[in-house]
Every structure is written in C-alpha cells, then in structure tokens.
Amino acid sequence: MAEQAQRIVLASRPVGEPKASDFRIEEFSVPTPADGQVLLRTIWLSLDPYMRGRMSDGPSYATPVPIGGVMEAGTVSEVIASNNPNFAKGDIVLARAGWQTHALSDGKGLSRIDPKLAPVSTAIGVLGMPGMTAYTGLLDIGKPQPRETVVVAAASGAVGSAVGQIAKIKGARAIGIAGGRDKCAFVKQELGFDDCLDHREPNLGARLREACPQGIDVYFENVGGAVFEAVFPLLNAFARIPVCGLIAHYNDTEAKAPKWADGLMRAVLTKRLTIRGFIVSDFAGRRDDFLRDMSTWVREGKVKYKEFVTEGLESAPEAFMGLLKGANFGKQLVRVGPDEI
Ligand code: NDP
C-alpha cells in the first residue's frame, strides 16, 4: 500500500470565530512527482492571522481557500524526491505547501534555506514573512526617529516583538501592549521594550498616557478595536500609523459603520497624521535589505524571538483558533515532521 499523507481542508466558512467543524482532516496517498516536479515533506507549518481572511469569501486582496481546499500556509519543507534539476533530495526549502504533510511543487516560488545559518524555523518567523512585515512597516512607513515613542500591540507576537526591538535599535522608545502579565513581563525583561501594558486590565487609556508622557509618534497598528481607541487621543502631530493588521476584528461578521469617523478625519487633518495600510508583499524589493539587517541583529542578540510550537498536523485547527484569541505566546508554529528522517 502507498505511504499515507494527511491534509487539513476547509470544511465550511466560519461564521464569527472559527470552530473545529470548519476543518476536516483527510488522508491521501503520498503523491509521485512528475517530470519537473519535487515532492516535499513538511517540517514546520506557519500559522498566521491572515488565514482567517482566506476562510471568508468577502472582498479581499487575496482569493479565498475554496470549500474542500487545503488550507494555505507557508512551510519549511524537505525535498524528498526530485525530478527538477534545480532541487536535490535533501534540500530544505521555504514553500507554500499548506496544511499538509506532503505536497508536490514545480519548483516555482521555492527558495532553498541554509540550515547552517540559523534554525530553519526562522525562515517562517523572524527571518521570514512576519519579520519582514515588522521591518518594512516600521522603517518604510513608521520611520521612527531617535527619542520618538513607538507603540505596538500583540507585542510578544511574531510581528510586534520585532517591531519594538527594531524601534529600540533606531533609538526610539518602544511601548508594547500585550495580553496578560507573563507576556508583558517577557516583552519588557527579555525583549527590552521600555514598558508593556496589559490590554486585558482596566483603564488602558490612562495607563498608556502615563507610559507615553511625550505622546505617540508611531503607532504600528496590529489589532484595532479598544487598543486603537486608547492610542488615538495620544497621537502627536505628524504621527505615522502603519496599518498592518486588525486582528480584533477578523471574526466580525458584518462591516460596522465607523462610530467616530468624523473625529478620526478631523485628527488626520489637524494633526497631519499619516495612516497607511500595507501588505508585506508591497515591499518585496526590500527583501535583501531585510535579510541582511535582520540576520545581523539576530546574530548579535539585538533582536530576540520566541516560538510557540504545537505538535503534529492535527493540532493546527485548534492552534489557529487559539492564535486569534492570544493563546499563542510567540510565533505560532506547528511541527509537522522531524528535521531529519
Ligand atoms: P501574533 O503572533 O501577534 O498573534 C496574534 C496576537 O494578537 C495574539 O497572540 C494576541 O496577543 C493578539 N490579539 C488577538 N486579539 C486581540 C485583541 N482583540 N486585542 C488585542 N490583541 C489581540 O500574530 P502576528 O505577529 O503573526 O500578526 C500580528 C498582526 O500583524 C495581525 O493583525 C496580522 O494580521 C498582521 N500581519 C499583517 C501582515 C501584512 O502584510 N499586512 C503580515 C503579517 C501579519 P495578546 O495576547 O498579546 O493580546
């Protein structure tokens, strides 16, 4: 009998928070690569908040996963068979194999990872998409200057943790916002932010005002919701707001009319705010700069990272549901298979 592989498909489009029955695990035979193809075995699977958007069929910058389709994801995979002259058996590659143990690829979009340079999981973390999101959003849109105040929420997570540490490297003050005492202690003590506030405790606005006596010059928007409402009155003239994500709203079922659009627009004008949304792929041309700087900072210990690992492909749905609620403490990864077989 052919060796069995597993995949997780989207069984139904979630309404509000995703639930276990929105996913289905399926078995299939490990496929055989045709001419020009490689067979990939997944080692690490990246779970990221954008996947909630791929589960819905509303208007978006990306096409949704079809019902019955394999959930999309970036992976670190091993080439275990190759009929493609550009890749050899044993190569470790950055791929988009999705939520499955094995996948075929024609080699397009695969890039080789050198396991000697850094742990291979960092290719989907601090040295991959989330790290590049932090780097480009903060430096190209936020443009933090020495002694300015930078605020970021989801501060212990994949993107936020890098944002605050890069802000410090650029000489700015970094104030984090995170859910819970342990995350806040980590952000301050291990990552070296100047302060970190727990958004689950009351009076966030007043505590933020105290932590930012000179106001806020850069607000790296990761969450929206109550955090943005606390930040908004503290924005300085000429503040910059890279709008990276709005995770507090990803499970909203209907678009709400903005409560205070008038006040926001007035502030954009009178405070001359720059608010710019971005998708990391907008900055693809910065990839070499990012890899050069970030790998240096990681090697020198100036940027630290934390990974939060769940075991086995079957853990992905629950881990993803947890990610939307802050159950992860660091970059959410799923270990699908061993580094070596
Ligand atoms: P994280 O590792 O930060 O995990 C998500 C975190 O969001 C949770 O751990 C939780 O942290 C926080 N969170 C969830 N709900 C709320 C809420 N209601 N209020 C405040 N915080 C909340 O994920 P990433 O670093 O991968 O992503 C961070 C953001 O960046 C997301 O919005 C994501 O969509 C966005 N992103 C955007 C990209 C782009 O190209 N524009 C690319 C990559 C990511 P806590 O417990 O601390 O509250």
PDB file of C-alpha atoms in Angstrom, residues 178-312:
ATOM      1  CA  ALA A 178       0.047  42.582  25.227  1.00  0.00           C
ATOM      2  CA  GLY A 179      -2.494  40.251  26.784  1.00  0.00           C
ATOM      3  CA  GLY A 180      -1.557  39.127  30.287  1.00  0.00           C
ATOM      4  CA  ARG A 181       1.129  39.589  32.894  1.00  0.00           C
ATOM      5  CA  ASP A 182       3.522  36.919  31.604  1.00  0.00           C
ATOM      6  CA  LYS A 183       3.563  38.316  28.085  1.00  0.00           C
ATOM      7  CA  CYS A 184       4.138  41.860  29.395  1.00  0.00           C
ATOM      8  CA  ALA A 185       6.982  40.739  31.663  1.00  0.00           C
ATOM      9  CA  PHE A 186       8.629  38.948  28.725  1.00  0.00           C
ATOM     10  CA  VAL A 187       8.270  41.971  26.436  1.00  0.00           C
ATOM     11  CA  LYS A 188       9.948  44.260  28.975  1.00  0.00           C
ATOM     12  CA  GLN A 189      12.523  41.989  30.523  1.00  0.00           C
ATOM     13  CA  GLU A 190      13.548  39.719  27.646  1.00  0.00           C
ATOM     14  CA  LEU A 191      12.870  41.879  24.596  1.00  0.00           C
ATOM     15  CA  GLY A 192      13.971  45.157  26.216  1.00  0.00           C
ATOM     16  CA  PHE A 193      10.915  47.317  25.467  1.00  0.00           C
ATOM     17  CA  ASP A 194      10.729  50.399  27.710  1.00  0.00           C
ATOM     18  CA  ASP A 195       7.319  49.348  29.004  1.00  0.00           C
ATOM     19  CA  CYS A 196       4.497  46.942  28.245  1.00  0.00           C
ATOM     20  CA  LEU A 197       0.843  47.330  29.220  1.00  0.00           C
ATOM     21  CA  ASP A 198      -1.726  44.570  29.639  1.00  0.00           C
ATOM     22  CA  HIS A 199      -4.755  45.340  27.462  1.00  0.00           C
ATOM     23  CA  ARG A 200      -6.871  42.939  29.493  1.00  0.00           C
ATOM     24  CA  GLU A 201      -6.549  45.147  32.611  1.00  0.00           C
ATOM     25  CA  PRO A 202      -8.860  48.191  33.020  1.00  0.00           C
ATOM     26  CA  ASN A 203      -8.041  51.808  32.106  1.00  0.00           C
ATOM     27  CA  LEU A 204      -5.690  51.134  29.215  1.00  0.00           C
ATOM     28  CA  GLY A 205      -6.044  54.734  28.006  1.00  0.00           C
ATOM     29  CA  ALA A 206      -4.922  56.250  31.308  1.00  0.00           C
ATOM     30  CA  ARG A 207      -2.036  53.796  31.706  1.00  0.00           C
ATOM     31  CA  LEU A 208      -0.907  54.450  28.149  1.00  0.00           C
ATOM     32  CA  ARG A 209      -0.953  58.209  28.764  1.00  0.00           C
ATOM     33  CA  GLU A 210       1.356  57.654  31.746  1.00  0.00           C
ATOM     34  CA  ALA A 211       3.693  55.407  29.731  1.00  0.00           C
ATOM     35  CA  CYS A 212       3.857  57.926  26.857  1.00  0.00           C
ATOM     36  CA  PRO A 213       4.354  61.346  28.527  1.00  0.00           C
ATOM     37  CA  GLN A 214       5.579  62.823  25.209  1.00  0.00           C
ATOM     38  CA  GLY A 215       2.670  61.368  23.221  1.00  0.00           C
ATOM     39  CA  ILE A 216       2.926  58.769  20.433  1.00  0.00           C
ATOM     40  CA  ASP A 217       4.868  59.354  17.209  1.00  0.00           C
ATOM     41  CA  VAL A 218       4.488  55.929  15.598  1.00  0.00           C
ATOM     42  CA  TYR A 219       1.616  53.563  16.252  1.00  0.00           C
ATOM     43  CA  PHE A 220       2.202  50.246  14.492  1.00  0.00           C
ATOM     44  CA  GLU A 221      -1.378  49.018  14.140  1.00  0.00           C
ATOM     45  CA  ASN A 222      -1.700  45.262  14.651  1.00  0.00           C
ATOM     46  CA  VAL A 223      -5.055  44.929  16.360  1.00  0.00           C
ATOM     47  CA  GLY A 224      -7.561  47.816  16.084  1.00  0.00           C
ATOM     48  CA  GLY A 225     -10.516  47.791  18.497  1.00  0.00           C
ATOM     49  CA  ALA A 226     -10.068  49.028  22.070  1.00  0.00           C
ATOM     50  CA  VAL A 227      -6.303  49.387  21.681  1.00  0.00           C
ATOM     51  CA  PHE A 228      -6.658  51.863  18.825  1.00  0.00           C
ATOM     52  CA  GLU A 229      -9.227  53.817  20.836  1.00  0.00           C
ATOM     53  CA  ALA A 230      -6.714  54.125  23.695  1.00  0.00           C
ATOM     54  CA  VAL A 231      -3.905  55.180  21.349  1.00  0.00           C
ATOM     55  CA  PHE A 232      -5.831  57.664  19.245  1.00  0.00           C
ATOM     56  CA  PRO A 233      -6.022  60.661  21.648  1.00  0.00           C
ATOM     57  CA  LEU A 234      -2.288  60.382  22.336  1.00  0.00           C
ATOM     58  CA  LEU A 235      -1.104  60.660  18.729  1.00  0.00           C
ATOM     59  CA  ASN A 236       1.282  63.570  18.162  1.00  0.00           C
ATOM     60  CA  ALA A 237       1.239  65.944  15.212  1.00  0.00           C
ATOM     61  CA  PHE A 238       2.842  64.210  12.209  1.00  0.00           C
ATOM     62  CA  ALA A 239       2.416  60.752  13.801  1.00  0.00           C
ATOM     63  CA  ARG A 240       2.741  57.805  11.416  1.00  0.00           C
ATOM     64  CA  ILE A 241       0.444  54.777  11.580  1.00  0.00           C
ATOM     65  CA  PRO A 242       1.463  51.756   9.504  1.00  0.00           C
ATOM     66  CA  VAL A 243      -1.763  49.731   9.423  1.00  0.00           C
ATOM     67  CA  CYS A 244      -0.520  46.163   9.417  1.00  0.00           C
ATOM     68  CA  GLY A 245      -3.419  44.188  10.857  1.00  0.00           C
ATOM     69  CA  LEU A 246      -6.715  44.446  12.730  1.00  0.00           C
ATOM     70  CA  ILE A 247      -6.900  41.115  14.493  1.00  0.00           C
ATOM     71  CA  ALA A 248      -9.529  42.347  16.967  1.00  0.00           C
ATOM     72  CA  HIS A 249     -11.940  42.496  14.015  1.00  0.00           C
ATOM     73  CA  TYR A 250     -11.093  39.378  11.998  1.00  0.00           C
ATOM     74  CA  ASN A 251     -14.082  37.445  13.385  1.00  0.00           C
ATOM     75  CA  ASP A 252     -16.552  40.315  12.873  1.00  0.00           C
ATOM     76  CA  THR A 253     -19.459  39.072  10.817  1.00  0.00           C
ATOM     77  CA  GLU A 254     -20.593  42.415   9.406  1.00  0.00           C
ATOM     78  CA  ALA A 255     -18.873  45.650   8.493  1.00  0.00           C
ATOM     79  CA  LYS A 256     -19.876  48.204  11.136  1.00  0.00           C
ATOM     80  CA  ALA A 257     -20.310  51.869  10.287  1.00  0.00           C
ATOM     81  CA  PRO A 258     -17.367  53.678  11.922  1.00  0.00           C
ATOM     82  CA  LYS A 259     -18.521  55.143  15.246  1.00  0.00           C
ATOM     83  CA  TRP A 260     -16.257  58.135  15.161  1.00  0.00           C
ATOM     84  CA  ALA A 261     -15.161  58.578  11.563  1.00  0.00           C
ATOM     85  CA  ASP A 262     -15.652  62.362  11.813  1.00  0.00           C
ATOM     86  CA  GLY A 263     -13.288  62.672  14.786  1.00  0.00           C
ATOM     87  CA  LEU A 264     -10.734  60.484  13.067  1.00  0.00           C
ATOM     88  CA  MET A 265     -10.760  62.535   9.880  1.00  0.00           C
ATOM     89  CA  ARG A 266     -10.532  65.755  11.883  1.00  0.00           C
ATOM     90  CA  ALA A 267      -7.430  64.412  13.631  1.00  0.00           C
ATOM     91  CA  VAL A 268      -5.905  63.263  10.305  1.00  0.00           C
ATOM     92  CA  LEU A 269      -6.207  66.856   9.147  1.00  0.00           C
ATOM     93  CA  THR A 270      -5.346  68.863  12.247  1.00  0.00           C
ATOM     94  CA  LYS A 271      -2.556  66.545  13.426  1.00  0.00           C
ATOM     95  CA  ARG A 272      -1.379  65.831   9.846  1.00  0.00           C
ATOM     96  CA  LEU A 273      -1.409  62.085  10.517  1.00  0.00           C
ATOM     97  CA  THR A 274      -0.070  59.589   8.021  1.00  0.00           C
ATOM     98  CA  ILE A 275      -2.149  56.413   8.049  1.00  0.00           C
ATOM     99  CA  ARG A 276      -1.032  53.835   5.519  1.00  0.00           C
ATOM    100  CA  GLY A 277      -2.145  50.258   5.150  1.00  0.00           C
ATOM    101  CA  PHE A 278       0.304  47.772   3.676  1.00  0.00           C
ATOM    102  CA  ILE A 279       0.723  44.136   2.764  1.00  0.00           C
ATOM    103  CA  VAL A 280       4.237  42.823   3.234  1.00  0.00           C
ATOM    104  CA  SER A 281       4.465  41.817  -0.444  1.00  0.00           C
ATOM    105  CA  ASP A 282       4.246  45.545  -1.347  1.00  0.00           C
ATOM    106  CA  PHE A 283       7.851  45.729  -0.151  1.00  0.00           C
ATOM    107  CA  ALA A 284       9.246  42.681  -1.961  1.00  0.00           C
ATOM    108  CA  GLY A 285      12.095  44.849  -3.259  1.00  0.00           C
ATOM    109  CA  ARG A 286      13.359  45.275   0.335  1.00  0.00           C
ATOM    110  CA  ARG A 287      13.975  41.563   0.860  1.00  0.00           C
ATOM    111  CA  ASP A 288      17.759  41.693   0.575  1.00  0.00           C
ATOM    112  CA  ASP A 289      17.993  44.686   2.959  1.00  0.00           C
ATOM    113  CA  PHE A 290      15.714  42.903   5.410  1.00  0.00           C
ATOM    114  CA  LEU A 291      17.665  39.650   5.350  1.00  0.00           C
ATOM    115  CA  ARG A 292      20.999  41.439   5.721  1.00  0.00           C
ATOM    116  CA  ASP A 293      19.888  43.625   8.659  1.00  0.00           C
ATOM    117  CA  MET A 294      17.666  41.181  10.478  1.00  0.00           C
ATOM    118  CA  SER A 295      20.075  38.246  10.340  1.00  0.00           C
ATOM    119  CA  THR A 296      22.819  40.550  11.684  1.00  0.00           C
ATOM    120  CA  TRP A 297      20.580  41.764  14.522  1.00  0.00           C
ATOM    121  CA  VAL A 298      19.529  38.217  15.418  1.00  0.00           C
ATOM    122  CA  ARG A 299      23.157  37.028  15.366  1.00  0.00           C
ATOM    123  CA  GLU A 300      24.233  39.954  17.568  1.00  0.00           C
ATOM    124  CA  GLY A 301      21.365  39.303  20.019  1.00  0.00           C
ATOM    125  CA  LYS A 302      19.776  42.693  19.280  1.00  0.00           C
ATOM    126  CA  VAL A 303      16.598  41.029  18.049  1.00  0.00           C
ATOM    127  CA  LYS A 304      15.344  38.051  20.061  1.00  0.00           C
ATOM    128  CA  TYR A 305      12.472  35.841  19.029  1.00  0.00           C
ATOM    129  CA  LYS A 306      10.166  33.390  20.721  1.00  0.00           C
ATOM    130  CA  GLU A 307       8.457  30.441  19.082  1.00  0.00           C
ATOM    131  CA  PHE A 308       5.270  28.767  20.275  1.00  0.00           C
ATOM    132  CA  VAL A 309       5.126  25.225  18.950  1.00  0.00           C
ATOM    133  CA  THR A 310       2.277  22.744  18.810  1.00  0.00           C
ATOM    134  CA  GLU A 311       2.951  19.153  17.763  1.00  0.00           C
ATOM    135  CA  GLY A 312       1.529  17.346  14.733  1.00  0.00           C
TER     136      GLY A 312
END
